[in-house]
PDB file of C-alpha atoms in Angstrom:
ATOM      1  CA  MET A 261       0.000   0.000   0.000  1.00  0.00           C
ATOM      2  CA  ASP A 262       2.959   2.318   0.551  1.00  0.00           C
ATOM      3  CA  ASN A 263       3.662   2.279  -3.179  1.00  0.00           C
ATOM      4  CA  SER A 264       0.005   2.710  -4.092  1.00  0.00           C
ATOM      5  CA  ILE A 265      -0.920   5.627  -1.850  1.00  0.00           C
ATOM      6  CA  LEU A 266       0.371   8.947  -3.101  1.00  0.00           C
ATOM      7  CA  SER A 267      -0.769  11.212  -0.295  1.00  0.00           C
ATOM      8  CA  GLU A 268       1.193  11.137   2.962  1.00  0.00           C
ATOM      9  CA  SER A 269      -1.943  11.817   4.995  1.00  0.00           C
ATOM     10  CA  ASN A 270      -3.731   8.890   3.317  1.00  0.00           C
ATOM     11  CA  LYS A 271      -0.706   6.668   4.011  1.00  0.00           C
ATOM     12  CA  GLU A 272      -0.904   7.629   7.681  1.00  0.00           C
ATOM     13  CA  LEU A 273      -4.631   6.887   7.776  1.00  0.00           C
ATOM     14  CA  ALA A 274      -4.177   3.489   6.141  1.00  0.00           C
ATOM     15  CA  LYS A 275      -1.353   2.570   8.526  1.00  0.00           C
ATOM     16  CA  ALA A 276      -3.402   3.707  11.526  1.00  0.00           C
ATOM     17  CA  HIS A 277      -6.294   1.555  10.340  1.00  0.00           C
ATOM     18  CA  ILE A 278      -4.072  -1.512   9.979  1.00  0.00           C
ATOM     19  CA  ASP A 279      -2.381  -0.842  13.332  1.00  0.00           C
ATOM     20  CA  PHE A 280      -5.771  -0.518  14.995  1.00  0.00           C
ATOM     21  CA  LEU A 281      -6.959  -3.795  13.478  1.00  0.00           C
ATOM     22  CA  GLY A 282      -3.776  -5.557  14.585  1.00  0.00           C
ATOM     23  CA  SER A 283      -4.127  -4.240  18.116  1.00  0.00           C
ATOM     24  CA  TRP A 284      -7.809  -5.157  18.246  1.00  0.00           C
ATOM     25  CA  LEU A 285      -7.228  -8.698  17.004  1.00  0.00           C
ATOM     26  CA  GLU A 286      -4.343  -9.160  19.433  1.00  0.00           C
ATOM     27  CA  LYS A 287      -6.506  -8.137  22.400  1.00  0.00           C
ATOM     28  CA  VAL A 288      -9.378 -10.357  21.277  1.00  0.00           C
ATOM     29  CA  ASN A 289      -6.948 -13.248  20.892  1.00  0.00           C
ATOM     30  CA  LYS A 290      -5.595 -12.705  24.422  1.00  0.00           C
ATOM     31  CA  LEU A 291      -9.132 -12.673  25.816  1.00  0.00           C
ATOM     32  CA  THR A 292     -10.077 -15.894  24.067  1.00  0.00           C
ATOM     33  CA  ASN A 293      -6.914 -17.648  25.267  1.00  0.00           C
ATOM     34  CA  LYS A 294      -7.385 -16.748  28.938  1.00  0.00           C
ATOM     35  CA  GLY A 295      -9.663 -19.677  29.487  1.00  0.00           C
ATOM     36  CA  VAL A 296     -13.036 -20.055  31.138  1.00  0.00           C
ATOM     37  CA  HIS A 297     -12.713 -16.984  33.383  1.00  0.00           C
ATOM     38  CA  ALA A 298     -12.727 -14.500  30.531  1.00  0.00           C
ATOM     39  CA  GLU A 299     -15.722 -14.083  28.305  1.00  0.00           C
ATOM     40  CA  LEU A 300     -15.610 -12.876  24.755  1.00  0.00           C
ATOM     41  CA  GLU A 301     -18.906 -11.356  23.807  1.00  0.00           C
ATOM     42  CA  GLN A 302     -20.404 -11.763  20.384  1.00  0.00           C
ATOM     43  CA  LEU A 303     -20.134  -8.014  19.867  1.00  0.00           C
ATOM     44  CA  GLU A 304     -16.320  -8.161  20.083  1.00  0.00           C
ATOM     45  CA  ALA A 305     -16.247 -10.930  17.470  1.00  0.00           C
ATOM     46  CA  VAL A 306     -18.548  -8.941  15.192  1.00  0.00           C
ATOM     47  CA  LYS A 307     -16.379  -5.840  15.597  1.00  0.00           C
ATOM     48  CA  SER A 308     -13.283  -7.875  14.679  1.00  0.00           C
ATOM     49  CA  VAL A 309     -14.928  -9.065  11.491  1.00  0.00           C
ATOM     50  CA  PHE A 310     -16.132  -5.542  10.728  1.00  0.00           C
ATOM     51  CA  HIS A 311     -12.684  -3.978  11.203  1.00  0.00           C
ATOM     52  CA  THR A 312     -11.109  -6.705   9.069  1.00  0.00           C
ATOM     53  CA  TYR A 313     -13.666  -6.009   6.359  1.00  0.00           C
ATOM     54  CA  LEU A 314     -12.825  -2.292   6.385  1.00  0.00           C
ATOM     55  CA  VAL A 315      -9.098  -2.931   6.058  1.00  0.00           C
ATOM     56  CA  VAL A 316      -9.667  -5.362   3.190  1.00  0.00           C
ATOM     57  CA  ALA A 317     -11.883  -2.754   1.504  1.00  0.00           C
ATOM     58  CA  ASP A 318      -9.061  -0.189   1.818  1.00  0.00           C
ATOM     59  CA  ILE A 319      -6.552  -2.608   0.340  1.00  0.00           C
ATOM     60  CA  LEU A 320      -8.837  -3.479  -2.576  1.00  0.00           C
ATOM     61  CA  ASN A 321      -9.471   0.200  -3.211  1.00  0.00           C
ATOM     62  CA  TYR A 322      -5.742   0.924  -3.399  1.00  0.00           C
ATOM     63  CA  LEU A 323      -5.178  -2.076  -5.655  1.00  0.00           C
ATOM     64  CA  LYS A 324      -7.892  -0.828  -7.984  1.00  0.00           C
ATOM     65  CA  ILE A 325      -6.271   2.600  -8.176  1.00  0.00           C
ATOM     66  CA  THR A 326      -2.875   1.230  -9.137  1.00  0.00           C
ATOM     67  CA  SER A 327      -3.965  -1.530 -11.482  1.00  0.00           C
ATOM     68  CA  LYS A 328      -2.832  -1.269 -15.070  1.00  0.00           C
ATOM     69  CA  LYS A 329      -6.405  -1.619 -16.284  1.00  0.00           C
ATOM     70  CA  SER A 330      -7.594   1.451 -18.109  1.00  0.00           C
ATOM     71  CA  SER A 331      -9.805   3.736 -16.107  1.00  0.00           C
ATOM     72  CA  LYS A 332     -11.137   5.323 -19.269  1.00  0.00           C
ATOM     73  CA  LEU A 333     -14.802   5.085 -20.102  1.00  0.00           C
ATOM     74  CA  HIS A 334     -15.525   2.937 -23.139  1.00  0.00           C
ATOM     75  CA  ILE A 335     -17.027   5.032 -25.906  1.00  0.00           C
ATOM     76  CA  GLU A 336     -19.435   2.187 -26.727  1.00  0.00           C
ATOM     77  CA  SER A 337     -21.230   2.670 -23.410  1.00  0.00           C
ATOM     78  CA  ALA A 338     -20.983   6.463 -23.071  1.00  0.00           C
ATOM     79  CA  SER A 339     -24.262   8.287 -22.606  1.00  0.00           C
ATOM     80  CA  LEU A 340     -25.282  11.437 -24.456  1.00  0.00           C
ATOM     81  CA  ASP A 341     -24.409  13.514 -21.403  1.00  0.00           C
ATOM     82  CA  GLU A 342     -20.979  11.896 -21.088  1.00  0.00           C
ATOM     83  CA  LEU A 343     -20.188  12.382 -24.767  1.00  0.00           C
ATOM     84  CA  GLU A 344     -21.310  15.986 -24.603  1.00  0.00           C
ATOM     85  CA  ALA A 345     -19.406  16.840 -21.435  1.00  0.00           C
ATOM     86  CA  LEU A 346     -16.201  14.891 -22.019  1.00  0.00           C
ATOM     87  CA  LEU A 347     -15.763  15.834 -25.668  1.00  0.00           C
ATOM     88  CA  SER A 348     -16.987  19.433 -25.251  1.00  0.00           C
ATOM     89  CA  ILE A 349     -19.518  19.015 -28.042  1.00  0.00           C
ATOM     90  CA  ASN A 350     -23.129  20.084 -28.338  1.00  0.00           C
ATOM     91  CA  ARG A 351     -26.109  17.777 -27.909  1.00  0.00           C
ATOM     92  CA  SER A 352     -26.813  17.361 -31.609  1.00  0.00           C
ATOM     93  CA  VAL A 353     -23.272  16.139 -32.308  1.00  0.00           C
ATOM     94  CA  ALA A 354     -23.506  13.743 -29.362  1.00  0.00           C
ATOM     95  CA  LYS A 355     -26.761  12.391 -30.824  1.00  0.00           C
ATOM     96  CA  GLU A 356     -25.053  11.875 -34.179  1.00  0.00           C
ATOM     97  CA  ILE A 357     -22.302   9.881 -32.476  1.00  0.00           C
ATOM     98  CA  VAL A 358     -24.909   7.658 -30.843  1.00  0.00           C
ATOM     99  CA  LYS A 359     -26.697   7.202 -34.198  1.00  0.00           C
ATOM    100  CA  VAL A 360     -23.464   6.156 -35.917  1.00  0.00           C
ATOM    101  CA  ARG A 361     -22.644   3.835 -33.016  1.00  0.00           C
ATOM    102  CA  ALA A 362     -26.070   2.197 -33.337  1.00  0.00           C
ATOM    103  CA  THR A 363     -26.169   1.904 -37.130  1.00  0.00           C
ATOM    104  CA  GLU A 364     -22.601   0.653 -37.536  1.00  0.00           C
ATOM    105  CA  GLY A 365     -22.717  -1.645 -34.534  1.00  0.00           C
ATOM    106  CA  GLY A 366     -19.813   0.066 -32.884  1.00  0.00           C
ATOM    107  CA  LEU A 367     -17.594   3.093 -32.976  1.00  0.00           C
ATOM    108  CA  ASP A 368     -13.941   3.444 -33.843  1.00  0.00           C
ATOM    109  CA  ILE A 369     -11.741   6.378 -34.823  1.00  0.00           C
ATOM    110  CA  ASP A 370     -12.696   6.162 -38.506  1.00  0.00           C
ATOM    111  CA  SER A 371     -16.435   6.134 -37.895  1.00  0.00           C
ATOM    112  CA  LEU A 372     -16.101   8.869 -35.262  1.00  0.00           C
ATOM    113  CA  SER A 373     -14.186  11.087 -37.679  1.00  0.00           C
ATOM    114  CA  ARG A 374     -17.019  10.780 -40.234  1.00  0.00           C
ATOM    115  CA  VAL A 375     -19.562  12.290 -37.820  1.00  0.00           C
ATOM    116  CA  LYS A 376     -20.540  15.802 -38.852  1.00  0.00           C
ATOM    117  CA  GLY A 377     -19.193  18.272 -36.278  1.00  0.00           C
ATOM    118  CA  ILE A 378     -16.230  16.119 -35.215  1.00  0.00           C
ATOM    119  CA  GLY A 379     -12.830  17.507 -36.117  1.00  0.00           C
ATOM    120  CA  PRO A 380      -9.210  16.608 -35.361  1.00  0.00           C
ATOM    121  CA  LYS A 381      -9.262  18.281 -31.933  1.00  0.00           C
ATOM    122  CA  THR A 382     -12.314  16.295 -30.856  1.00  0.00           C
ATOM    123  CA  ILE A 383     -10.746  13.086 -32.166  1.00  0.00           C
ATOM    124  CA  GLU A 384      -7.634  13.738 -30.065  1.00  0.00           C
ATOM    125  CA  LYS A 385      -9.779  14.492 -27.030  1.00  0.00           C
ATOM    126  CA  ALA A 386     -11.731  11.256 -27.601  1.00  0.00           C
ATOM    127  CA  LYS A 387      -8.460   9.297 -27.669  1.00  0.00           C
ATOM    128  CA  GLU A 388      -7.481  10.850 -24.311  1.00  0.00           C
ATOM    129  CA  VAL A 389     -10.830  10.424 -22.602  1.00  0.00           C
ATOM    130  CA  PHE A 390     -12.345   7.241 -24.027  1.00  0.00           C
ATOM    131  CA  GLU A 391     -11.340   3.669 -24.592  1.00  0.00           C
ATOM    132  CA  LEU A 392     -11.452   3.278 -28.360  1.00  0.00           C
ATOM    133  CA  GLU A 393     -11.014   0.253 -30.586  1.00  0.00           C
TER     134      GLU A 393
END
């Protein structure tokens, strides 16, 4: 996680969370190993599971951030609003993109460049913003 977390404050928070979980589990373990005189309530067991779940969620979140998988939106599933906002185009051009996508069964750079209102700048922006085939 040290390599995945860019912010120092987030690194500190993640470490504190893991340290807390370790301390909690250690104390619960000591209680359970004391024998018949110590009682471990169900609530403590539930809290242990809950804290473990939160740490695992943090780890999975950091793994997702650093994975090599593209975080770009696929142009095949982009809505009208997403096309309009991310490509800085007007609604009618976004509708034309959706029409071409529907009639041609997909959308690549060539078909996108044939849409009226799409120029070289928009094509470059689409390459930056969207996953294209």
